[in-house]
Amino acid sequence: MGVQKYIYLCILIAFSLNLTSTSGLSNGGHLPSNAYLQQESGYDLRAFPSYSGLHSENDSYKTFMKIRRSLSAASVQTVVNVLDFGAKGDGATDDTKAFETAWAKACSSSAEVNFVVPKNRNFLVKQIKFSGPCKSGIAMQIGGAIIASDDRSDYSKDRRHWIVFHGVENLVVSGGGVVNGNGKIWWQNSCKTNKANPCTVAPTALTFYQCTNLGVNNLKIENPQQIHLSFEKCKNVQVSNLVVTAPGNSPNTDGIHVTDTQNIKISSTTIATGDDCISIVSGSQKVLATGITCGPGHGISIGSLGAGNSEADVSDIVINGAKLSGTTNGGGSGRASNIKFQNIEMENVENPIIIDQHYCDQDKPCKEESSAVQVENILYQNIKGTSASKVAIAFDCSKSHPCEGIVMQNVKLEGGSTTNSKAVCNNVKFLNPPTISPNCAN
């Protein structure tokens, strides 16, 4: 088989060890939503949805917020405590069966349920699936620690998942406790750690699959086997006040992964990982990330898009007070559109702003593919800081599908102490003359 060739789309801001929102920007640096773009004719204002606009007409989301408030109240009618179903919480006893039995009880209840994982205890839980649909809403209160088995043979049936919530509606997972993937043994056996090892998959610590009306907040998720937290085919999701951590050299430990998910808000969350802090991939729409602190990590990525010649669509993404970074591969088709990056501060950042549709994983040049992901309606606004690389702004767009409707306002990226920064802009169509520093060299 010949060497595979790829063309890929990568939209990224800030491959950085420090990520903070620009709360220090003066009011003069902020514009009212859409104010600047309303002066421009022909621009698609859908590129700049406010978060309230993402949900304002969504009846199911409003219902979810009511359910969430009721689940958080003291009037919850049914309490299901895992200790009452045989869990020991001593960190040594396998408590998986107790959790499964407790979930069956909770899911079959016609009254709203408070599912309790008590404080000051460590619960050893092997692979487990919390399946729906359930008869009523459930609030899972994780007060203690849920700890994964570090025996890789316990994952022989499914190497990709540890804890899965599947098809659950009206669910809140919170409580101030810890979900610990015990991932060190997996990192040690990764081919990225030791090239002599075979490259194999590892479990995602916490997966939400086909869940609707979901809240995940006030938890610490640490040391996953691979990805910390994944939302797949979900709708109407609120994520807030999480602390997501793994060593900076831990392989493939993405923080929050969003795929084929609609209406999700991620806010007030601290992420320190060995890979992307947040990754948003094909099929995801109406995503807001705000108040994100990321470091160490690779930032926030949009991709992979169009992998394996597949159709790829990502739209209505708002990153406010965060940075993007990542890589994608493919040669497929589709669209990345209506994406907004604003109020971002960078310090000593490698490759701060990039759109790249020409990636090749071999030493020899790759052939230009006829298909590509269309990139259009992208706003960069109020982005300041320093670049650790000579090229601070790099647009390398496809000749067949040039980047269109790009707006850059109040972008200033200075070179570090030893270099001056520059901008390279290939096959990009700005809606108006960009207000950037450095200016495009071509």
Short mmCIF file of C-alpha atoms in Angstrom, two decimals:
data_model
loop_
_atom_site.label_atom_id
_atom_site.label_comp_id
_atom_site.label_asym_id
_atom_site.label_seq_id
_atom_site.Cartn_x
_atom_site.Cartn_y
_atom_site.Cartn_z
CA MET A 1 0.00 0.00 0.00
CA GLY A 2 1.33 3.43 -0.91
CA VAL A 3 2.00 6.14 1.57
CA GLN A 4 -1.25 7.85 2.56
CA LYS A 5 -1.61 11.48 1.62
CA TYR A 6 -3.65 14.04 3.46
CA ILE A 7 -5.02 17.49 3.03
CA TYR A 8 -6.45 18.80 6.22
CA LEU A 9 -8.22 21.70 7.78
CA CYS A 10 -6.86 23.13 10.97
CA ILE A 11 -8.37 26.19 12.61
CA LEU A 12 -6.43 27.03 15.72
CA ILE A 13 -5.51 29.75 18.09
CA ALA A 14 -2.79 29.43 20.67
CA PHE A 15 -0.71 26.36 21.22
CA SER A 16 0.15 27.58 24.67
CA LEU A 17 1.22 26.59 28.14
CA ASN A 18 -0.80 29.42 29.64
CA LEU A 19 -4.39 30.19 28.68
CA THR A 20 -6.48 32.89 30.29
CA SER A 21 -9.40 35.00 29.20
CA THR A 22 -8.74 38.68 28.63
CA SER A 23 -10.79 40.00 31.48
CA GLY A 24 -8.32 42.84 31.64
CA LEU A 25 -9.26 44.29 28.23
CA SER A 26 -10.66 47.76 28.56
CA ASN A 27 -14.26 48.46 27.64
CA GLY A 28 -12.93 50.32 24.66
CA GLY A 29 -11.56 47.04 23.35
CA HIS A 30 -15.00 45.38 23.32
CA LEU A 31 -17.72 45.98 20.78
CA PRO A 32 -21.41 45.26 21.19
CA SER A 33 -22.33 41.95 19.61
CA ASN A 34 -22.32 42.31 15.81
CA ALA A 35 -21.83 46.12 15.97
CA TYR A 36 -18.72 46.11 13.82
CA LEU A 37 -20.02 43.59 11.33
CA GLN A 38 -23.34 45.33 10.87
CA GLN A 39 -21.37 48.02 9.06
CA GLU A 40 -20.28 45.45 6.51
CA SER A 41 -22.60 44.43 3.70
CA GLY A 42 -22.95 40.82 2.72
CA TYR A 43 -21.67 39.30 5.93
CA ASP A 44 -23.60 36.39 7.40
CA LEU A 45 -24.46 37.52 10.93
CA ARG A 46 -25.18 33.92 11.83
CA ALA A 47 -21.44 33.75 12.30
CA PHE A 48 -21.87 35.62 15.54
CA PRO A 49 -24.61 34.02 17.65
CA SER A 50 -24.90 35.12 21.23
CA TYR A 51 -25.15 32.27 23.68
CA SER A 52 -28.68 33.24 24.63
CA GLY A 53 -29.52 32.99 20.97
CA LEU A 54 -28.35 29.40 20.86
CA HIS A 55 -31.11 28.31 23.19
CA SER A 56 -33.71 31.07 23.26
CA GLU A 57 -36.16 29.20 21.06
CA ASN A 58 -35.43 25.72 22.30
CA ASP A 59 -38.37 24.44 24.34
CA SER A 60 -36.64 21.24 25.38
CA TYR A 61 -33.71 23.25 26.72
CA LYS A 62 -36.04 25.41 28.81
CA THR A 63 -37.65 22.25 30.17
CA PHE A 64 -34.21 20.90 31.03
CA MET A 65 -33.32 24.01 33.00
CA LYS A 66 -36.51 23.61 35.03
CA ILE A 67 -35.70 19.97 35.69
CA ARG A 68 -32.13 20.86 36.63
CA ARG A 69 -33.37 23.36 39.21
CA SER A 70 -35.79 20.83 40.66
CA LEU A 71 -33.12 18.13 40.81
CA SER A 72 -30.84 20.50 42.70
CA ALA A 73 -33.53 21.36 45.24
CA ALA A 74 -34.00 19.66 48.59
CA SER A 75 -37.44 18.43 47.56
CA VAL A 76 -36.08 15.56 45.42
CA GLN A 77 -38.39 12.70 46.29
CA THR A 78 -36.17 9.63 45.94
CA VAL A 79 -32.62 9.09 47.24
CA VAL A 80 -30.54 6.20 45.92
CA ASN A 81 -27.26 5.80 47.83
CA VAL A 82 -24.72 3.34 46.45
CA LEU A 83 -23.83 2.27 50.01
CA ASP A 84 -27.34 0.86 50.36
CA PHE A 85 -26.66 -1.45 47.43
CA GLY A 86 -23.45 -2.98 48.76
CA ALA A 87 -20.77 -0.48 47.77
CA LYS A 88 -17.89 -0.34 50.27
CA GLY A 89 -16.02 2.75 49.16
CA ASP A 90 -12.74 1.48 50.61
CA GLY A 91 -10.72 1.87 47.41
CA ALA A 92 -10.03 -1.87 47.21
CA THR A 93 -13.39 -3.62 46.90
CA ASP A 94 -14.91 -3.80 43.42
CA ASP A 95 -18.02 -1.63 43.71
CA THR A 96 -19.11 -1.97 40.08
CA LYS A 97 -22.06 -4.28 40.75
CA ALA A 98 -23.35 -2.03 43.52
CA PHE A 99 -23.32 0.96 41.16
CA GLU A 100 -25.12 -1.04 38.47
CA THR A 101 -27.83 -2.17 40.87
CA ALA A 102 -28.26 1.32 42.29
CA TRP A 103 -28.59 2.76 38.78
CA ALA A 104 -31.26 0.21 37.85
CA LYS A 105 -33.24 1.33 40.89
CA ALA A 106 -32.81 5.01 40.07
CA CYS A 107 -33.63 4.63 36.40
CA SER A 108 -36.87 2.77 37.11
CA SER A 109 -38.14 5.35 39.61
CA SER A 110 -41.14 7.40 38.51
CA ALA A 111 -40.04 10.19 40.88
CA GLU A 112 -36.99 12.39 40.40
CA VAL A 113 -33.90 10.77 41.89
CA ASN A 114 -30.85 11.93 43.79
CA PHE A 115 -28.19 9.27 43.08
CA VAL A 116 -25.63 9.62 45.88
CA VAL A 117 -21.94 8.69 45.77
CA PRO A 118 -20.98 9.75 49.32
CA LYS A 119 -18.14 12.00 50.37
CA ASN A 120 -14.95 10.80 52.06
CA ARG A 121 -14.96 7.43 50.28
CA ASN A 122 -13.07 5.93 47.34
CA PHE A 123 -15.13 3.69 45.08
CA LEU A 124 -13.28 1.25 42.81
CA VAL A 125 -15.42 0.91 39.69
CA LYS A 126 -14.53 -1.10 36.59
CA GLN A 127 -16.14 -0.62 33.19
CA ILE A 128 -19.76 0.45 33.60
CA LYS A 129 -22.62 1.72 31.46
CA PHE A 130 -25.46 3.81 32.89
CA SER A 131 -28.16 3.24 30.27
CA GLY A 132 -31.43 5.01 29.62
CA PRO A 133 -34.09 5.91 28.93
CA CYS A 134 -35.10 6.40 32.54
CA LYS A 135 -38.56 7.14 33.86
CA SER A 136 -37.61 10.44 35.48
CA GLY A 137 -34.77 12.92 35.86
CA ILE A 138 -31.68 11.90 37.82
CA ALA A 139 -29.16 14.02 39.72
CA MET A 140 -25.97 12.02 40.30
CA GLN A 141 -24.16 13.59 43.24
CA ILE A 142 -20.54 12.44 43.21
CA GLY A 143 -19.21 13.58 46.56
CA GLY A 144 -16.46 11.01 46.96
CA ALA A 145 -13.99 9.60 44.44
CA ILE A 146 -14.73 7.09 41.69
CA ILE A 147 -11.48 5.35 40.78
CA ALA A 148 -10.78 3.17 37.74
CA SER A 149 -9.09 -0.20 37.85
CA ASP A 150 -5.47 -0.02 36.71
CA ASP A 151 -5.59 -3.62 35.43
CA ARG A 152 -5.73 -3.29 31.65
CA SER A 153 -7.23 -6.78 31.34
CA ASP A 154 -10.41 -5.39 32.93
CA TYR A 155 -10.97 -3.57 29.62
CA SER A 156 -10.64 -6.59 27.34
CA LYS A 157 -14.24 -6.34 26.06
CA ASP A 158 -14.10 -2.61 25.30
CA ARG A 159 -10.78 -0.80 25.14
CA ARG A 160 -12.39 2.56 24.39
CA HIS A 161 -14.59 3.32 27.41
CA TRP A 162 -14.58 3.31 31.20
CA ILE A 163 -17.76 5.08 32.40
CA VAL A 164 -20.55 5.58 29.85
CA PHE A 165 -23.93 7.31 30.13
CA HIS A 166 -26.00 6.10 27.16
CA GLY A 167 -29.35 7.45 26.07
CA VAL A 168 -30.14 9.25 29.32
CA GLU A 169 -32.41 12.30 29.30
CA ASN A 170 -32.68 14.99 32.00
CA LEU A 171 -29.48 14.13 33.85
CA VAL A 172 -27.25 16.24 36.09
CA VAL A 173 -23.85 14.90 37.21
CA SER A 174 -22.18 17.04 39.88
CA GLY A 175 -21.27 16.97 43.56
CA GLY A 176 -17.73 18.28 44.01
CA GLY A 177 -16.11 14.85 43.92
CA VAL A 178 -13.46 13.17 41.78
CA VAL A 179 -13.46 10.88 38.77
CA ASN A 180 -9.97 9.34 38.57
CA GLY A 181 -9.05 7.31 35.48
CA ASN A 182 -5.88 5.88 37.05
CA GLY A 183 -4.28 6.31 33.65
CA LYS A 184 -0.57 6.01 34.40
CA ILE A 185 -0.38 2.36 33.34
CA TRP A 186 -1.94 3.28 30.00
CA TRP A 187 0.45 6.17 29.39
CA GLN A 188 3.43 3.94 30.11
CA ASN A 189 2.26 1.49 27.45
CA SER A 190 1.51 4.12 24.80
CA CYS A 191 3.52 4.16 21.59
CA LYS A 192 3.91 7.90 22.08
CA THR A 193 5.72 7.26 25.35
CA ASN A 194 7.75 4.31 24.04
CA LYS A 195 8.01 3.79 20.28
CA ALA A 196 8.66 0.09 20.86
CA ASN A 197 5.07 -0.30 22.06
CA PRO A 198 2.26 -0.97 19.58
CA CYS A 199 -0.15 1.91 19.02
CA THR A 200 -3.47 0.91 20.57
CA VAL A 201 -6.59 2.68 21.80
CA ALA A 202 -7.22 3.46 25.46
CA PRO A 203 -10.46 4.16 27.33
CA THR A 204 -12.13 7.54 27.59
CA ALA A 205 -12.77 8.16 31.28
CA LEU A 206 -16.27 9.62 31.04
CA THR A 207 -18.48 9.35 27.94
CA PHE A 208 -21.95 10.79 27.39
CA TYR A 209 -23.54 9.19 24.32
CA GLN A 210 -26.91 10.21 22.88
CA CYS A 211 -27.85 12.09 26.05
CA THR A 212 -30.32 14.98 25.98
CA ASN A 213 -30.78 17.79 28.51
CA LEU A 214 -27.56 17.19 30.39
CA GLY A 215 -25.61 19.08 33.04
CA VAL A 216 -22.07 18.22 34.16
CA ASN A 217 -20.62 20.55 36.75
CA ASN A 218 -18.54 20.95 39.90
CA LEU A 219 -16.34 17.88 39.46
CA LYS A 220 -12.66 17.06 39.23
CA ILE A 221 -11.80 14.66 36.42
CA GLU A 222 -8.20 13.54 36.56
CA ASN A 223 -5.61 11.16 35.11
CA PRO A 224 -7.75 9.52 32.43
CA GLN A 225 -6.63 6.52 30.49
CA GLN A 226 -6.93 8.69 27.37
CA ILE A 227 -9.62 11.38 26.86
CA HIS A 228 -11.08 12.85 30.04
CA LEU A 229 -14.63 13.67 28.99
CA SER A 230 -16.48 13.05 25.72
CA PHE A 231 -19.88 14.22 24.49
CA GLU A 232 -21.08 12.24 21.48
CA LYS A 233 -24.41 12.78 19.69
CA CYS A 234 -25.76 14.78 22.65
CA LYS A 235 -28.18 17.73 22.69
CA ASN A 236 -28.66 20.59 25.16
CA VAL A 237 -25.61 20.31 27.39
CA GLN A 238 -24.31 22.58 30.17
CA VAL A 239 -20.74 22.00 31.40
CA SER A 240 -19.34 24.25 34.12
CA ASN A 241 -16.92 24.53 37.02
CA LEU A 242 -14.86 21.48 36.15
CA VAL A 243 -11.20 20.90 36.96
CA VAL A 244 -9.76 18.58 34.31
CA THR A 245 -6.16 17.52 34.88
CA ALA A 246 -3.45 15.18 33.64
CA PRO A 247 0.34 15.60 33.37
CA GLY A 248 1.50 17.68 30.43
CA ASN A 249 3.42 14.70 29.03
CA SER A 250 0.51 12.24 29.24
CA PRO A 251 -0.34 11.07 25.69
CA ASN A 252 -3.69 11.77 24.01
CA THR A 253 -5.34 13.01 27.20
CA ASP A 254 -7.73 15.49 25.57
CA GLY A 255 -9.74 17.39 28.14
CA ILE A 256 -13.25 17.76 26.68
CA HIS A 257 -14.12 16.18 23.34
CA VAL A 258 -17.29 17.27 21.51
CA THR A 259 -18.51 15.33 18.48
CA ASP A 260 -21.82 15.44 16.61
CA THR A 261 -23.32 17.40 19.52
CA GLN A 262 -25.65 20.41 19.38
CA ASN A 263 -26.32 23.18 21.90
CA ILE A 264 -23.46 22.82 24.36
CA LYS A 265 -22.01 25.46 26.67
CA ILE A 266 -18.67 24.90 28.42
CA SER A 267 -17.86 27.57 31.00
CA SER A 268 -15.71 28.42 34.01
CA THR A 269 -13.54 25.34 33.57
CA THR A 270 -9.84 24.75 34.21
CA ILE A 271 -8.08 22.23 31.98
CA ALA A 272 -4.48 21.00 32.13
CA THR A 273 -3.72 18.07 29.83
CA GLY A 274 -1.23 16.39 27.53
CA ASP A 275 -3.31 17.15 24.44
CA ASP A 276 -6.13 19.46 23.34
CA CYS A 277 -7.95 21.13 26.19
CA ILE A 278 -11.17 21.14 24.17
CA SER A 279 -11.64 19.48 20.78
CA ILE A 280 -14.71 20.14 18.63
CA VAL A 281 -15.19 17.81 15.69
CA SER A 282 -17.57 17.02 12.84
CA GLY A 283 -21.30 17.34 13.33
CA SER A 284 -21.07 19.76 16.24
CA GLN A 285 -23.17 22.92 16.12
CA LYS A 286 -23.98 25.77 18.49
CA VAL A 287 -21.00 25.37 20.80
CA LEU A 288 -19.96 28.04 23.30
CA ALA A 289 -16.74 27.88 25.31
CA THR A 290 -16.21 30.76 27.71
CA GLY A 291 -14.07 31.42 30.74
CA ILE A 292 -11.69 28.56 29.94
CA THR A 293 -8.26 28.31 31.57
CA CYS A 294 -5.97 25.90 29.72
CA GLY A 295 -2.40 25.02 30.52
CA PRO A 296 -0.45 22.93 29.99
CA GLY A 297 -2.18 21.71 26.87
CA HIS A 298 -2.59 22.25 23.15
CA GLY A 299 -5.40 24.77 23.43
CA ILE A 300 -8.84 24.40 21.86
CA SER A 301 -9.14 22.74 18.46
CA ILE A 302 -11.73 22.50 15.73
CA GLY A 303 -11.08 19.24 13.87
CA SER A 304 -10.56 16.66 12.59
CA LEU A 305 -12.77 17.62 9.66
CA GLY A 306 -13.19 15.68 6.44
CA ALA A 307 -11.08 12.74 7.60
CA GLY A 308 -11.03 9.85 5.16
CA ASN A 309 -12.90 11.85 2.50
CA SER A 310 -15.92 12.09 4.77
CA GLU A 311 -18.41 14.95 4.83
CA ALA A 312 -17.61 17.40 7.61
CA ASP A 313 -19.69 20.21 9.04
CA VAL A 314 -19.01 22.34 12.10
CA SER A 315 -20.87 25.62 12.58
CA ASP A 316 -21.98 28.28 15.05
CA ILE A 317 -18.97 28.02 17.36
CA VAL A 318 -18.20 30.81 19.86
CA ILE A 319 -14.88 30.86 21.71
CA ASN A 320 -14.86 33.79 24.13
CA GLY A 321 -11.83 34.18 26.34
CA ALA A 322 -10.06 31.04 25.12
CA LYS A 323 -7.47 29.88 22.59
CA LEU A 324 -7.58 27.32 19.78
CA SER A 325 -4.93 24.80 18.83
CA GLY A 326 -4.96 21.42 17.13
CA THR A 327 -4.33 19.31 14.06
CA THR A 328 -6.72 17.66 11.63
CA ASN A 329 -6.31 15.33 8.70
CA GLY A 330 -8.28 14.07 5.77
CA GLY A 331 -9.08 15.27 2.28
CA GLY A 332 -12.83 15.19 2.68
CA SER A 333 -15.49 17.78 2.12
CA GLY A 334 -17.84 19.87 4.15
CA ARG A 335 -17.90 23.21 5.90
CA ALA A 336 -16.46 25.00 8.91
CA SER A 337 -18.49 28.16 9.20
CA ASN A 338 -19.85 30.84 11.50
CA ILE A 339 -17.05 30.67 14.06
CA LYS A 340 -16.14 33.47 16.43
CA PHE A 341 -12.95 33.92 18.47
CA GLN A 342 -12.85 36.94 20.74
CA ASN A 343 -11.16 38.40 23.80
CA ILE A 344 -8.07 36.22 23.80
CA GLU A 345 -4.76 36.87 25.49
CA MET A 346 -1.60 34.97 24.55
CA GLU A 347 1.79 34.75 26.10
CA ASN A 348 4.78 33.19 24.31
CA VAL A 349 2.49 31.16 22.07
CA GLU A 350 3.62 28.84 19.27
CA ASN A 351 1.66 29.46 16.04
CA PRO A 352 -1.01 31.71 17.56
CA ILE A 353 -3.47 31.89 14.63
CA ILE A 354 -3.58 29.26 11.91
CA ILE A 355 -5.98 28.04 9.26
CA ASP A 356 -4.21 25.23 7.42
CA GLN A 357 -5.72 23.05 4.71
CA HIS A 358 -2.46 21.54 3.50
CA TYR A 359 -1.05 18.97 5.87
CA CYS A 360 1.05 16.03 4.75
CA ASP A 361 2.32 13.20 6.94
CA GLN A 362 5.29 12.30 4.73
CA ASP A 363 8.62 13.86 3.80
CA LYS A 364 7.77 14.20 0.09
CA PRO A 365 5.17 16.74 -1.05
CA CYS A 366 1.56 15.55 -1.13
CA LYS A 367 -0.75 16.00 -4.10
CA GLU A 368 -3.40 18.71 -3.85
CA GLU A 369 -6.76 16.99 -3.46
CA SER A 370 -9.80 18.31 -5.35
CA SER A 371 -12.05 18.17 -2.30
CA ALA A 372 -11.64 20.28 0.79
CA VAL A 373 -13.47 21.59 3.80
CA GLN A 374 -14.93 25.02 3.07
CA VAL A 375 -13.91 27.63 5.63
CA GLU A 376 -16.14 30.69 5.76
CA ASN A 377 -17.44 33.42 8.05
CA ILE A 378 -14.73 33.44 10.72
CA LEU A 379 -14.27 36.36 13.14
CA TYR A 380 -11.09 37.07 15.10
CA GLN A 381 -11.67 39.97 17.49
CA ASN A 382 -9.65 41.46 20.36
CA ILE A 383 -6.70 39.07 20.28
CA LYS A 384 -3.46 40.25 21.84
CA GLY A 385 -0.18 38.82 23.06
CA THR A 386 3.21 37.48 22.03
CA SER A 387 4.21 34.80 19.54
CA ALA A 388 6.98 32.31 20.21
CA SER A 389 7.14 31.47 16.50
CA LYS A 390 8.20 33.74 13.64
CA VAL A 391 4.87 33.34 11.84
CA ALA A 392 2.20 34.61 14.21
CA ILE A 393 -0.68 34.55 11.72
CA ALA A 394 -0.78 31.85 9.03
CA PHE A 395 -3.64 31.34 6.60
CA ASP A 396 -2.81 28.52 4.20
CA CYS A 397 -6.13 27.92 2.51
CA SER A 398 -7.06 25.73 -0.42
CA LYS A 399 -6.93 27.12 -3.98
CA SER A 400 -10.10 25.23 -4.86
CA HIS A 401 -11.88 26.24 -1.65
CA PRO A 402 -10.33 29.52 -0.43
CA CYS A 403 -11.18 30.81 3.02
CA GLU A 404 -13.97 33.38 2.67
CA GLY A 405 -15.63 35.99 4.83
CA ILE A 406 -12.69 36.26 7.23
CA VAL A 407 -12.83 39.26 9.58
CA MET A 408 -9.90 40.27 11.78
CA GLN A 409 -10.37 43.20 14.13
CA ASN A 410 -8.01 44.46 16.79
CA VAL A 411 -5.54 41.59 16.47
CA LYS A 412 -2.04 42.38 17.71
CA LEU A 413 0.57 39.65 18.11
CA GLU A 414 4.10 40.77 18.81
CA GLY A 415 7.26 38.74 18.38
CA GLY A 416 9.09 37.43 21.38
CA SER A 417 12.36 38.78 22.70
CA THR A 418 14.43 37.23 19.90
CA THR A 419 12.24 37.53 16.81
CA ASN A 420 9.82 39.77 14.94
CA SER A 421 6.50 38.19 14.04
CA LYS A 422 4.97 38.08 10.56
CA ALA A 423 1.71 37.07 8.88
CA VAL A 424 1.29 34.88 5.79
CA CYS A 425 -2.09 34.86 4.00
CA ASN A 426 -2.58 32.41 1.12
CA ASN A 427 -5.92 32.01 -0.66
CA VAL A 428 -7.85 33.94 1.96
CA LYS A 429 -10.60 36.45 1.20
CA PHE A 430 -10.99 39.04 3.93
CA LEU A 431 -14.39 40.69 4.10
CA ASN A 432 -12.72 44.04 4.81
CA PRO A 433 -9.12 45.19 5.27
CA PRO A 434 -7.98 43.41 8.44
CA THR A 435 -6.83 45.46 11.41
CA ILE A 436 -3.96 43.24 12.42
CA SER A 437 -0.35 43.42 13.47
CA PRO A 438 1.70 41.99 11.87
CA ASN A 439 0.18 42.66 8.45
CA CYS A 440 -0.05 40.00 5.75
CA ALA A 441 3.22 39.67 3.85
CA ASN A 442 1.45 38.66 0.64
#
